[in-house]
Coordinates of C-alpha atoms in Angstrom, one line a residue:
M1 CA -13.9 68.7 145.5
T2 CA -11.7 66.8 148.0
A3 CA -10.7 70.0 149.7
I4 CA -14.3 70.7 151.0
T5 CA -14.9 69.5 154.6
L6 CA -18.6 68.8 155.4
P7 CA -20.3 68.0 158.6
N8 CA -20.3 64.2 159.0
P9 CA -23.7 62.6 159.7
T10 CA -22.1 59.3 160.8
V11 CA -20.3 60.9 163.7
G12 CA -22.3 62.0 166.8
S13 CA -26.1 62.6 166.8
L14 CA -28.0 62.4 163.5
E15 CA -30.6 64.8 164.9
S16 CA -27.9 67.3 165.6
Y17 CA -26.6 67.0 162.1
I18 CA -30.0 67.5 160.6
Q19 CA -30.5 70.6 162.7
A20 CA -27.1 71.9 161.7
V21 CA -27.7 71.6 157.9
K22 CA -31.0 73.4 158.3
A23 CA -29.2 76.3 159.8
F24 CA -27.2 76.9 156.5
P25 CA -28.9 79.7 154.6
V26 CA -30.8 79.0 151.4
L27 CA -29.2 80.9 148.5
S28 CA -31.1 83.2 146.2
A29 CA -31.0 82.6 142.5
E30 CA -28.5 85.6 142.1
E31 CA -26.3 84.3 144.9
E32 CA -26.3 80.8 143.5
Y33 CA -25.5 82.0 140.0
D34 CA -22.6 84.2 141.2
L35 CA -21.1 81.3 143.3
A36 CA -21.5 78.8 140.4
R37 CA -19.7 81.2 138.0
R38 CA -16.8 81.6 140.5
L39 CA -16.5 77.9 140.8
R40 CA -16.7 77.2 137.0
D41 CA -14.5 80.1 135.9
H42 CA -12.0 80.4 138.7
N43 CA -12.2 77.0 140.5
D44 CA -13.1 78.8 143.7
L45 CA -13.5 76.1 146.4
D46 CA -15.0 78.6 148.8
A47 CA -17.8 79.1 146.3
A48 CA -18.1 75.3 145.9
R49 CA -18.4 74.9 149.7
A50 CA -21.1 77.5 149.9
L51 CA -23.1 75.8 147.2
V52 CA -22.8 72.4 148.8
L53 CA -23.6 73.5 152.3
S54 CA -26.7 75.4 151.2
H55 CA -28.1 72.1 149.6
L56 CA -27.3 69.6 152.3
R57 CA -30.9 69.8 153.5
V58 CA -32.0 68.6 150.1
V59 CA -29.9 65.5 150.6
V60 CA -31.5 64.8 154.0
N61 CA -35.0 65.1 152.4
I62 CA -34.1 62.7 149.6
A63 CA -32.4 60.2 151.9
R64 CA -35.6 60.0 154.0
G65 CA -37.4 58.4 151.1
Y66 CA -35.1 55.4 151.3
A67 CA -35.5 54.6 155.0
G68 CA -37.4 51.4 154.3
Y69 CA -34.4 49.6 152.8
G70 CA -33.0 48.8 156.2
L71 CA -29.7 50.8 155.9
P72 CA -28.5 53.4 158.3
Q73 CA -29.9 56.8 157.5
A74 CA -26.6 58.5 158.2
D75 CA -24.9 56.3 155.5
L76 CA -27.6 57.2 153.0
I77 CA -27.1 60.9 153.7
Q78 CA -23.3 60.5 153.4
E79 CA -23.7 58.9 150.0
G80 CA -26.2 61.5 148.9
N81 CA -23.6 64.2 149.9
V82 CA -21.1 62.6 147.5
G83 CA -23.7 62.9 144.7
L84 CA -24.3 66.5 145.6
M85 CA -20.6 67.4 145.4
K86 CA -20.5 65.7 142.0
A87 CA -23.4 67.8 140.9
V88 CA -21.9 71.0 142.1
R89 CA -18.7 70.3 140.2
R90 CA -20.7 69.6 136.9
F91 CA -23.2 72.4 137.3
D92 CA -23.4 75.0 134.6
P93 CA -25.1 78.2 135.9
D94 CA -25.8 79.4 132.3
R95 CA -28.2 76.6 131.5
G96 CA -31.0 78.5 133.2
V97 CA -32.0 76.0 135.9
R98 CA -31.4 76.0 139.6
L99 CA -28.8 73.8 141.1
V100 CA -31.4 71.8 143.1
S101 CA -33.1 70.6 140.0
F102 CA -29.7 69.5 138.5
A103 CA -28.4 67.9 141.7
I104 CA -31.4 65.6 142.4
H105 CA -30.4 63.1 139.8
W106 CA -26.8 62.8 141.1
I107 CA -27.9 62.5 144.7
K108 CA -30.4 59.7 143.9
A109 CA -27.9 58.0 141.7
E110 CA -25.3 57.7 144.5
I111 CA -27.9 56.5 147.0
H112 CA -29.2 53.9 144.6
E113 CA -25.8 52.5 144.0
F114 CA -25.1 52.4 147.8
I115 CA -28.3 50.5 148.4
L116 CA -27.6 48.0 145.6
R117 CA -24.1 47.4 146.9
N118 CA -25.1 47.0 150.5
W119 CA -28.6 45.7 150.9
R120 CA -28.4 42.1 151.9
M121 CA -31.5 41.0 149.9
V122 CA -30.5 42.3 146.5
K123 CA -28.6 40.1 144.0
I124 CA -25.3 41.4 142.8
A125 CA -26.2 40.7 139.2
T126 CA -29.3 42.9 139.2
T127 CA -30.5 43.9 135.7
K128 CA -31.7 47.3 134.7
A129 CA -35.3 46.1 134.8
Q130 CA -34.8 44.6 138.2
R131 CA -33.3 47.9 139.5
K132 CA -36.4 49.7 138.2
L133 CA -38.6 47.2 139.9
F134 CA -36.6 47.4 143.1
F135 CA -37.0 51.2 143.4
N136 CA -40.6 51.5 142.2
L137 CA -42.4 48.6 143.7
R138 CA -43.1 50.2 147.1
S139 CA -44.8 53.3 145.6
M140 CA -46.8 51.2 143.1
K141 CA -48.4 48.9 145.7
Q142 CA -51.9 50.1 146.4
S143 CA -52.0 48.6 149.9
L144 CA -49.7 47.4 152.7
G145 CA -50.9 43.8 152.2
T146 CA -49.5 41.2 149.9
L147 CA -50.0 41.8 146.2
G148 CA -52.9 40.1 144.5
P149 CA -52.6 38.3 141.1
R150 CA -54.1 41.2 139.1
E151 CA -51.9 43.8 140.8
V152 CA -48.8 41.6 140.2
E153 CA -49.8 41.4 136.5
A154 CA -50.4 45.2 136.2
I155 CA -47.0 46.1 137.8
A156 CA -45.1 43.5 135.8
K157 CA -46.6 45.0 132.6
D158 CA -45.9 48.6 133.6
L159 CA -42.2 47.9 134.5
G160 CA -41.5 45.3 131.7
V161 CA -40.6 42.4 134.0
K162 CA -42.0 38.9 134.6
P163 CA -44.8 38.5 137.2
E164 CA -42.7 36.0 139.2
E165 CA -40.0 38.7 139.4
V166 CA -42.5 41.1 141.0
V167 CA -43.5 38.4 143.6
E168 CA -39.9 37.7 144.4
M169 CA -39.0 41.4 144.8
E170 CA -42.0 42.0 147.0
T171 CA -40.8 39.1 149.3
R172 CA -37.3 40.7 149.5
L173 CA -38.7 44.2 150.3
D174 CA -41.0 42.9 153.0
G175 CA -38.1 41.1 154.6
G176 CA -36.0 44.3 154.7
D177 CA -38.4 46.6 156.5
V178 CA -37.4 48.5 159.7
A179 CA -39.5 49.3 162.7
L180 CA -41.2 52.8 162.7
E181 CA -40.7 53.1 166.5
P182 CA -37.4 52.3 168.4
V183 CA -37.1 48.7 169.5
G184 CA -36.2 48.2 173.1
D185 CA -35.1 50.7 175.7
D186 CA -31.8 51.7 174.1
E187 CA -32.7 54.5 171.7
E188 CA -29.0 55.2 171.0
Q189 CA -28.8 52.1 168.8
G190 CA -30.3 54.0 165.9
F191 CA -32.5 56.8 164.8
A192 CA -36.0 55.5 164.2
P193 CA -37.9 56.9 161.1
I194 CA -40.7 58.2 163.4
A195 CA -38.3 60.9 164.7
Y196 CA -37.9 62.6 161.3
L197 CA -41.0 61.9 159.3
T198 CA -42.1 65.5 159.5
D199 CA -40.7 67.3 156.4
A200 CA -40.4 71.0 157.1
E201 CA -39.1 71.6 153.6
A202 CA -42.2 70.4 151.8
E203 CA -43.6 73.9 151.9
P204 CA -45.4 75.4 148.8
A205 CA -42.6 77.8 148.0
R206 CA -40.0 75.1 147.9
Q207 CA -42.2 72.8 145.8
L208 CA -42.9 75.6 143.4
E209 CA -39.2 76.1 143.1
Y210 CA -38.7 72.4 142.2
K211 CA -41.4 72.5 139.6
E212 CA -40.1 75.7 138.0
G213 CA -36.7 74.2 137.7
E214 CA -38.1 71.0 136.1
L215 CA -40.2 73.0 133.7
L216 CA -37.2 75.2 132.6
R217 CA -35.1 72.1 132.0
E218 CA -37.9 70.3 130.0
Q219 CA -38.5 73.4 127.9
G220 CA -34.8 73.8 127.2
L221 CA -34.4 70.2 126.1
T222 CA -37.5 70.3 123.9
Q223 CA -36.3 73.5 122.1
A224 CA -32.8 72.1 121.8
L225 CA -34.1 68.9 120.1
A226 CA -36.3 71.0 117.8
S227 CA -33.2 72.7 116.5
L228 CA -31.8 69.4 115.1
D229 CA -32.5 67.8 111.8
E230 CA -34.6 64.5 111.8
R231 CA -31.6 62.2 111.7
S232 CA -29.6 64.0 114.4
R233 CA -32.7 64.1 116.6
R234 CA -33.3 60.4 116.3
I235 CA -29.7 59.6 117.1
I236 CA -29.8 61.7 120.2
E237 CA -33.1 60.3 121.3
T238 CA -32.2 56.7 120.8
R239 CA -28.7 57.1 122.4
W240 CA -29.5 59.4 125.3
L241 CA -33.2 59.9 126.1
R242 CA -34.5 56.3 126.3
E243 CA -34.5 54.4 129.6
D244 CA -34.7 51.1 127.8
D245 CA -34.0 49.9 124.3
T246 CA -31.2 52.3 123.5
L247 CA -29.3 51.8 120.2
T248 CA -25.6 51.4 119.7
L249 CA -23.5 53.3 117.3
H250 CA -23.2 50.2 115.1
E251 CA -27.0 49.6 115.1
L252 CA -27.6 53.2 114.0
A253 CA -24.9 53.0 111.4
A254 CA -26.6 49.9 109.9
E255 CA -30.0 51.8 109.9
Y256 CA -28.6 54.8 108.0
G257 CA -26.0 52.9 105.9
V258 CA -23.0 54.8 107.2
S259 CA -20.1 54.0 109.4
A260 CA -20.2 54.0 113.2
E261 CA -17.6 56.7 113.2
R262 CA -19.9 58.9 111.1
I263 CA -22.8 58.3 113.6
R264 CA -20.4 59.3 116.4
Q265 CA -19.5 62.5 114.6
I266 CA -23.2 63.4 114.0
E267 CA -23.9 62.7 117.6
A268 CA -21.1 64.9 118.9
K269 CA -22.1 67.8 116.6
A270 CA -25.8 67.4 117.6
L271 CA -24.9 67.5 121.3
Q272 CA -22.8 70.6 120.8
K273 CA -25.6 72.3 118.9
M274 CA -28.1 71.4 121.7
K275 CA -25.8 72.8 124.4
A276 CA -25.5 76.1 122.5
A277 CA -29.3 76.3 122.2
I278 CA -29.8 75.6 125.9
V279 CA -27.2 78.2 126.9
A280 CA -28.8 80.7 124.6
Q281 CA -32.2 80.0 126.2
G282 CA -30.6 80.4 129.6
C283 CA -29.2 83.8 128.7
E284 CA -32.6 84.9 127.5
S285 CA -34.2 83.9 130.8
A286 CA -31.4 85.6 132.8
T287 CA -31.4 88.7 130.4
C288 CA -27.6 88.2 129.8

């Protein structure tokens, strides 16, 4: 994907960049499918470029949600664009979902890593539970004020962390807020959040498209899991589908009384079978 040149949000006016990416046309499902097939089957970089450019507006919308971490909006967008390009390279059009649904994970993952690497208030040795707390605490707070003891206990229980960790993270987050309005007379120093809070893309048609893609993906995964035997399904669920408490090959080997290599073979065969089931379902949806 290195041959693709994109507009750079870190150079010039951020407002001009946002207007520029909104000018790129939104692809229809048929256009997206054709471009993705060209990229996958023929490594067509022109097709890759068209896919990336048509989804830059999605990156801008996602990056806006992380404005409260005190990092330049342009940098967040730039990192999100990296995630988008990774998603385009890995996208399989025959799975029956739209690119936007597949790309959201990759875009957020790159932005999360950038924030954790650069935000001055976050420890380098952040655990998985602390990361989850870091990115969920803002939305879980019921008010703008300081958390009360009951709210702290409830959040700690929901996220699987200690109450003192919730209090500590709240202190860090409160210390990293940025002003909603520009500070001082020099508005060229940065782009205040107030200038781009209006989300023109949050229209019913776009939201319906997001939900449809998520529904198709969930249905495909559910049917693919149902095609597996009980042991294979448990291996896949405990290895791939849990956010916490995943099991290693050796732990599963001990549970079933076989070698770790045997568990790896079962896992590989199960993944291959699931992929075939998802592709078949996608073909049925696309009448291929």
